[in-house]
Amino acid sequence: MKKEFLKNLREQVLILDGAMGTMLQERGLKPGQPPEELNLTAPDVVASVHREYLEAGADIIVTNTFGGSREKLLHYGLEKEVNRINKAGVKIAKDIAGDSAYVAGSIGPTGKFVEPVGDLSFDQMSDIFREQASVLIEAGVDIITLETFLDIKEIRAAIIAIRELSPTIPIIAMMTFDDAGRTVLGTSPEAAAITLEAVGANVVGSNCGLGIEGIYQILAAMRKVTTLPLISQANAGLPILKDGKTLFPATPDEMTAYHDRLLELGVRIIGGCCGTTPKHTLAMKEALKGKERPFKVEKSDKIITFLSSRTGYVAIGGDNPVAIIGERINPTGKKAFTAELREGKISYIRREAIEQTESGAVLLDLNVGTPGIDEAAAMERAVFSVTTAVQTPVVLDSSSTEALERGLKSADGKVLINSVSGEDKSLARVLPLAKKYGAAVIGLSLDEKGIPESAEDRFKAAEKICNSAKSFGIPADNIIIDALTLTVSAEQRRALESLDAIRLVKERLGVNTVLGVSNISFGLPARAFISAAFFSMAIAAGLDAAIINPKDKIMMDAFRSAMVLLGKDKDAVSYIEAYKNVADASVPSVEKEIEAPLDIKGKLGNAIISGDVDSVKDLVEQALAEGLSPLEISNNGLLPGLEEVGRRFEKNIMFLPQVIRSADTMKAAFARLKQELSASDIKPLGKILMATVEGDIHDIGKNIVCTLLENHGFQVIDLGKNVSADRIVKEAIANKVDAVGLSALMTTTMSEMENVLAKLGAAGVKTFTMVGGAVVTEEYAESIGADLYAGDAMEAVNRIRKLLGK
């Protein structure tokens, strides 16, 4: 009888099996045929692969259901066979595994992105995964393994859906990273680990894309922010082409070279991905002999709260600097913002998100509650606009359960809810949402009687919140207590009670603390001086986060100074960076140089960079009214902005979601300009044909490249996915294209690229290849005769322009 999986994982390191697709291909899987179909048509073939891995020493057998969701099966006309295919896959694996190995139900990505980057909503994505996972669980898998995900929102939706079905089934969650240490949408290993743990994954890690050295670096980054067991599932090196076949060069011995270092990191599952075979599995198993150890990861003695966005993360508490939460996205007292909310616009939100982040905010509070609007829809728009403008994690500030849940579904990572109180009604409303969506919560230290007078009573309210959170399965590091700031002009003593309450919470509960600092000075003149002094006192009392206006220089001066004095700004690095240009030490604030206002061309470029769809339309109208020609607007206003987007993308200042938003803004601007242009004015830089090769149904990367090519002035003919070589050649010649771009993601379809390129070369058509994952490499592209290689969408645009002399 097998031990309970998670318990066994803490006692020994387990070996997970290796590649399935390439093994099935050797056993007769036809090009373009879904591997999952063999569960119905050739179960003995699938069983033979499982058997070889089991005999090689695998402790975990993974079902042949990676592409078993209805969205993936739809491409083969098998969308009605989700139940049969997944049940058959589990039965085959269980029959082979018996009591000798665990059976993990494999779920892969849909091939779609979640909005606003893609076109599927959170609910639609969750439904897809819920359907497949329910079959796998009912069929009796021991574990669910989520593999090769590129979109953090997609895998987050998958885990939430699975947890709705089963609170207890172990979940392994893995994302695929490139050699720059990011997913295709810019997610870092740290942000991934924080988000995946928050929503309920039991084991986190990475598979595919990289060899063992690259995977080790990814897992080392994850270990900084999680104490969960890790999983390593590396490729057998990077692919090469030999005698017309795609090969992965890493030998079984090379795959075990990092075993000792993986064990030191707390890796508890080691397996293989593309190119690995039962020989690799056997080598991994042998390399573990005599090295078994119980799972143990050192944990900080101080509670640290991690929050994340798609691309970044924040650590609150311990020796980390006080987290500045920007308070400006709030309609209270802001008529213009209120008007925008009622009109469904987001310009103010995007502008404040950028400006507050640049001013020092590491979290952004989003409050869109105003009479006469659909607050849930407004919250969704706010989250989408912020997450496509900056890398800063968000704080959802609403008393509406519906708005909170919509915001939680819209978010990219682990967010902070503002707030829950010690009132029973509030606890019952907010805490289930926090648990389901993996959010942290600000707890207001008040109860049914209101705000307690004394620090002791505020502590008791805080203690009630922490105990209630624990009963919902919410850990202490997901609770941040607000000891409440009351105006000092009404009653001076209560300011000191707030400070005493912070001390009590830190001493007795150990959880992190937050204050809305600016409330202290309400009703007094020169408010900033009172607020800054109180802020410094609160930091000294143990404050971990503060809701303030980060554009208030006096407040930020106090913050930066306190961080140096308390040793939280090591070697005063941040302080020196902020004040290095201040000649006189007596100057209390850093004043920015007065810059000349931007002309209309500069404003157009900025709108493209910030992805401000709302403003760019008005700016185009203004430019036309000022007498600029459409070509001047495009060439001297819009395109320089798009070029800057490309530069920032290359330097990892901007990531793909922001690039897509900028492309959408460009499209909106150019749609208006087209009305002013004649057909002769619109001359494309070139005509490009795009296609995903036959047998491959992955087109995310190709679609992004198409969008960016169009916005840079190219005419694009998109043939879609699973396109035959003969059709590509025929369409390329018929349309007299300047170049053909080919995409492939799967190792089983990479070899088809060589076939297509050979035929295109014979026809005299220029070609380029691009990568939809990290499978295709520049060396591979050269070996099959491509004119150029592109590793990402922006690189594709830039290299195509050079290829065509544009």
PDB file of N, CA and C in Angstrom, residues 555-594:
ATOM      1  N   MET A 555       6.424  63.216   3.158  1.00  0.00           N
ATOM      2  CA  MET A 555       6.195  61.862   3.663  1.00  0.00           C
ATOM      3  C   MET A 555       7.279  60.905   3.184  1.00  0.00           C
ATOM      4  N   MET A 556       7.658  61.023   1.929  1.00  0.00           N
ATOM      5  CA  MET A 556       8.671  60.121   1.394  1.00  0.00           C
ATOM      6  C   MET A 556      10.054  60.439   1.954  1.00  0.00           C
ATOM      7  N   ASP A 557      10.313  61.721   2.266  1.00  0.00           N
ATOM      8  CA  ASP A 557      11.576  62.069   2.933  1.00  0.00           C
ATOM      9  C   ASP A 557      11.657  61.382   4.292  1.00  0.00           C
ATOM     10  N   ALA A 558      10.550  61.440   5.048  1.00  0.00           N
ATOM     11  CA  ALA A 558      10.516  60.801   6.366  1.00  0.00           C
ATOM     12  C   ALA A 558      10.704  59.299   6.246  1.00  0.00           C
ATOM     13  N   PHE A 559      10.070  58.713   5.253  1.00  0.00           N
ATOM     14  CA  PHE A 559      10.174  57.266   5.031  1.00  0.00           C
ATOM     15  C   PHE A 559      11.607  56.853   4.720  1.00  0.00           C
ATOM     16  N   ARG A 560      12.221  57.526   3.755  1.00  0.00           N
ATOM     17  CA  ARG A 560      13.577  57.128   3.355  1.00  0.00           C
ATOM     18  C   ARG A 560      14.577  57.324   4.501  1.00  0.00           C
ATOM     19  N   SER A 561      14.398  58.393   5.249  1.00  0.00           N
ATOM     20  CA  SER A 561      15.293  58.643   6.385  1.00  0.00           C
ATOM     21  C   SER A 561      15.134  57.563   7.444  1.00  0.00           C
ATOM     22  N   ALA A 562      13.887  57.202   7.744  1.00  0.00           N
ATOM     23  CA  ALA A 562      13.630  56.170   8.761  1.00  0.00           C
ATOM     24  C   ALA A 562      14.211  54.833   8.338  1.00  0.00           C
ATOM     25  N   MET A 563      14.152  54.511   7.054  1.00  0.00           N
ATOM     26  CA  MET A 563      14.695  53.237   6.592  1.00  0.00           C
ATOM     27  C   MET A 563      16.205  53.150   6.808  1.00  0.00           C
ATOM     28  N   VAL A 564      16.893  54.276   6.640  1.00  0.00           N
ATOM     29  CA  VAL A 564      18.337  54.291   6.902  1.00  0.00           C
ATOM     30  C   VAL A 564      18.607  54.128   8.393  1.00  0.00           C
ATOM     31  N   LEU A 565      17.886  54.896   9.209  1.00  0.00           N
ATOM     32  CA  LEU A 565      18.139  54.898  10.656  1.00  0.00           C
ATOM     33  C   LEU A 565      17.812  53.555  11.309  1.00  0.00           C
ATOM     34  N   LEU A 566      16.838  52.817  10.748  1.00  0.00           N
ATOM     35  CA  LEU A 566      16.453  51.523  11.312  1.00  0.00           C
ATOM     36  C   LEU A 566      17.190  50.350  10.652  1.00  0.00           C
ATOM     37  N   GLY A 567      18.095  50.657   9.747  1.00  0.00           N
ATOM     38  CA  GLY A 567      18.892  49.609   9.115  1.00  0.00           C
ATOM     39  C   GLY A 567      18.149  48.806   8.071  1.00  0.00           C
ATOM     40  N   LYS A 568      17.019  49.331   7.597  1.00  0.00           N
ATOM     41  CA  LYS A 568      16.252  48.601   6.578  1.00  0.00           C
ATOM     42  C   LYS A 568      16.629  49.024   5.152  1.00  0.00           C
ATOM     43  N   ASP A 569      17.428  50.067   5.050  1.00  0.00           N
ATOM     44  CA  ASP A 569      17.997  50.468   3.768  1.00  0.00           C
ATOM     45  C   ASP A 569      19.499  50.244   3.886  1.00  0.00           C
ATOM     46  N   LYS A 570      19.898  49.015   3.562  1.00  0.00           N
ATOM     47  CA  LYS A 570      21.301  48.595   3.787  1.00  0.00           C
ATOM     48  C   LYS A 570      22.255  49.498   3.017  1.00  0.00           C
ATOM     49  N   ASP A 571      23.257  50.009   3.760  1.00  0.00           N
ATOM     50  CA  ASP A 571      24.270  50.904   3.207  1.00  0.00           C
ATOM     51  C   ASP A 571      23.664  52.172   2.599  1.00  0.00           C
ATOM     52  N   ALA A 572      22.413  52.471   2.995  1.00  0.00           N
ATOM     53  CA  ALA A 572      21.711  53.687   2.538  1.00  0.00           C
ATOM     54  C   ALA A 572      21.647  53.774   1.015  1.00  0.00           C
ATOM     55  N   VAL A 573      21.579  52.624   0.351  1.00  0.00           N
ATOM     56  CA  VAL A 573      21.599  52.596  -1.117  1.00  0.00           C
ATOM     57  C   VAL A 573      20.414  53.372  -1.706  1.00  0.00           C
ATOM     58  N   SER A 574      19.202  53.079  -1.215  1.00  0.00           N
ATOM     59  CA  SER A 574      18.013  53.742  -1.757  1.00  0.00           C
ATOM     60  C   SER A 574      18.007  55.230  -1.425  1.00  0.00           C
ATOM     61  N   TYR A 575      18.457  55.581  -0.223  1.00  0.00           N
ATOM     62  CA  TYR A 575      18.500  56.984   0.198  1.00  0.00           C
ATOM     63  C   TYR A 575      19.451  57.773  -0.706  1.00  0.00           C
ATOM     64  N   ILE A 576      20.617  57.220  -0.934  1.00  0.00           N
ATOM     65  CA  ILE A 576      21.609  57.904  -1.770  1.00  0.00           C
ATOM     66  C   ILE A 576      21.101  58.067  -3.188  1.00  0.00           C
ATOM     67  N   GLU A 577      20.449  57.038  -3.714  1.00  0.00           N
ATOM     68  CA  GLU A 577      19.906  57.111  -5.072  1.00  0.00           C
ATOM     69  C   GLU A 577      18.871  58.223  -5.185  1.00  0.00           C
ATOM     70  N   ALA A 578      18.046  58.398  -4.145  1.00  0.00           N
ATOM     71  CA  ALA A 578      16.994  59.403  -4.180  1.00  0.00           C
ATOM     72  C   ALA A 578      17.535  60.820  -4.042  1.00  0.00           C
ATOM     73  N   TYR A 579      18.617  60.985  -3.279  1.00  0.00           N
ATOM     74  CA  TYR A 579      19.086  62.334  -2.941  1.00  0.00           C
ATOM     75  C   TYR A 579      20.481  62.654  -3.466  1.00  0.00           C
ATOM     76  N   LYS A 580      20.993  61.881  -4.364  1.00  0.00           N
ATOM     77  CA  LYS A 580      22.374  62.073  -4.812  1.00  0.00           C
ATOM     78  C   LYS A 580      22.596  63.406  -5.516  1.00  0.00           C
ATOM     79  N   ASN A 581      21.531  63.984  -6.052  1.00  0.00           N
ATOM     80  CA  ASN A 581      21.677  65.248  -6.767  1.00  0.00           C
ATOM     81  C   ASN A 581      21.312  66.466  -5.919  1.00  0.00           C
ATOM     82  N   VAL A 582      21.067  66.258  -4.619  1.00  0.00           N
ATOM     83  CA  VAL A 582      20.747  67.366  -3.727  1.00  0.00           C
ATOM     84  C   VAL A 582      22.052  67.903  -3.145  1.00  0.00           C
ATOM     85  N   ALA A 583      22.387  69.133  -3.513  1.00  0.00           N
ATOM     86  CA  ALA A 583      23.675  69.692  -3.097  1.00  0.00           C
ATOM     87  C   ALA A 583      23.686  70.096  -1.632  1.00  0.00           C
ATOM     88  N   ASP A 584      22.585  70.640  -1.144  1.00  0.00           N
ATOM     89  CA  ASP A 584      22.525  71.153   0.226  1.00  0.00           C
ATOM     90  C   ASP A 584      21.776  70.167   1.101  1.00  0.00           C
ATOM     91  N   ALA A 585      22.443  69.636   2.105  1.00  0.00           N
ATOM     92  CA  ALA A 585      21.827  68.637   2.975  1.00  0.00           C
ATOM     93  C   ALA A 585      20.652  69.197   3.755  1.00  0.00           C
ATOM     94  N   SER A 586      20.518  70.506   3.848  1.00  0.00           N
ATOM     95  CA  SER A 586      19.401  71.082   4.591  1.00  0.00           C
ATOM     96  C   SER A 586      18.112  71.112   3.786  1.00  0.00           C
ATOM     97  N   VAL A 587      18.230  70.837   2.481  1.00  0.00           N
ATOM     98  CA  VAL A 587      17.021  70.826   1.641  1.00  0.00           C
ATOM     99  C   VAL A 587      16.174  69.628   2.033  1.00  0.00           C
ATOM    100  N   PRO A 588      14.933  69.824   2.471  1.00  0.00           N
ATOM    101  CA  PRO A 588      14.140  68.724   3.002  1.00  0.00           C
ATOM    102  C   PRO A 588      13.565  67.794   1.959  1.00  0.00           C
ATOM    103  N   SER A 589      13.465  68.222   0.722  1.00  0.00           N
ATOM    104  CA  SER A 589      12.814  67.390  -0.279  1.00  0.00           C
ATOM    105  C   SER A 589      13.550  67.486  -1.596  1.00  0.00           C
ATOM    106  N   VAL A 590      13.401  66.469  -2.389  1.00  0.00           N
ATOM    107  CA  VAL A 590      13.981  66.474  -3.723  1.00  0.00           C
ATOM    108  C   VAL A 590      12.959  67.058  -4.679  1.00  0.00           C
ATOM    109  N   GLU A 591      13.290  68.181  -5.278  1.00  0.00           N
ATOM    110  CA  GLU A 591      12.375  68.795  -6.229  1.00  0.00           C
ATOM    111  C   GLU A 591      12.817  68.417  -7.640  1.00  0.00           C
ATOM    112  N   LYS A 592      11.890  67.965  -8.419  1.00  0.00           N
ATOM    113  CA  LYS A 592      12.205  67.629  -9.795  1.00  0.00           C
ATOM    114  C   LYS A 592      12.439  68.910 -10.595  1.00  0.00           C
ATOM    115  N   GLU A 593      13.354  68.823 -11.564  1.00  0.00           N
ATOM    116  CA  GLU A 593      13.559  69.965 -12.442  1.00  0.00           C
ATOM    117  C   GLU A 593      12.287  70.221 -13.238  1.00  0.00           C
ATOM    118  N   ILE A 594      12.002  71.489 -13.448  1.00  0.00           N
ATOM    119  CA  ILE A 594      10.813  71.850 -14.228  1.00  0.00           C
ATOM    120  C   ILE A 594      11.103  71.526 -15.685  1.00  0.00           C
TER     121      ILE A 594
END
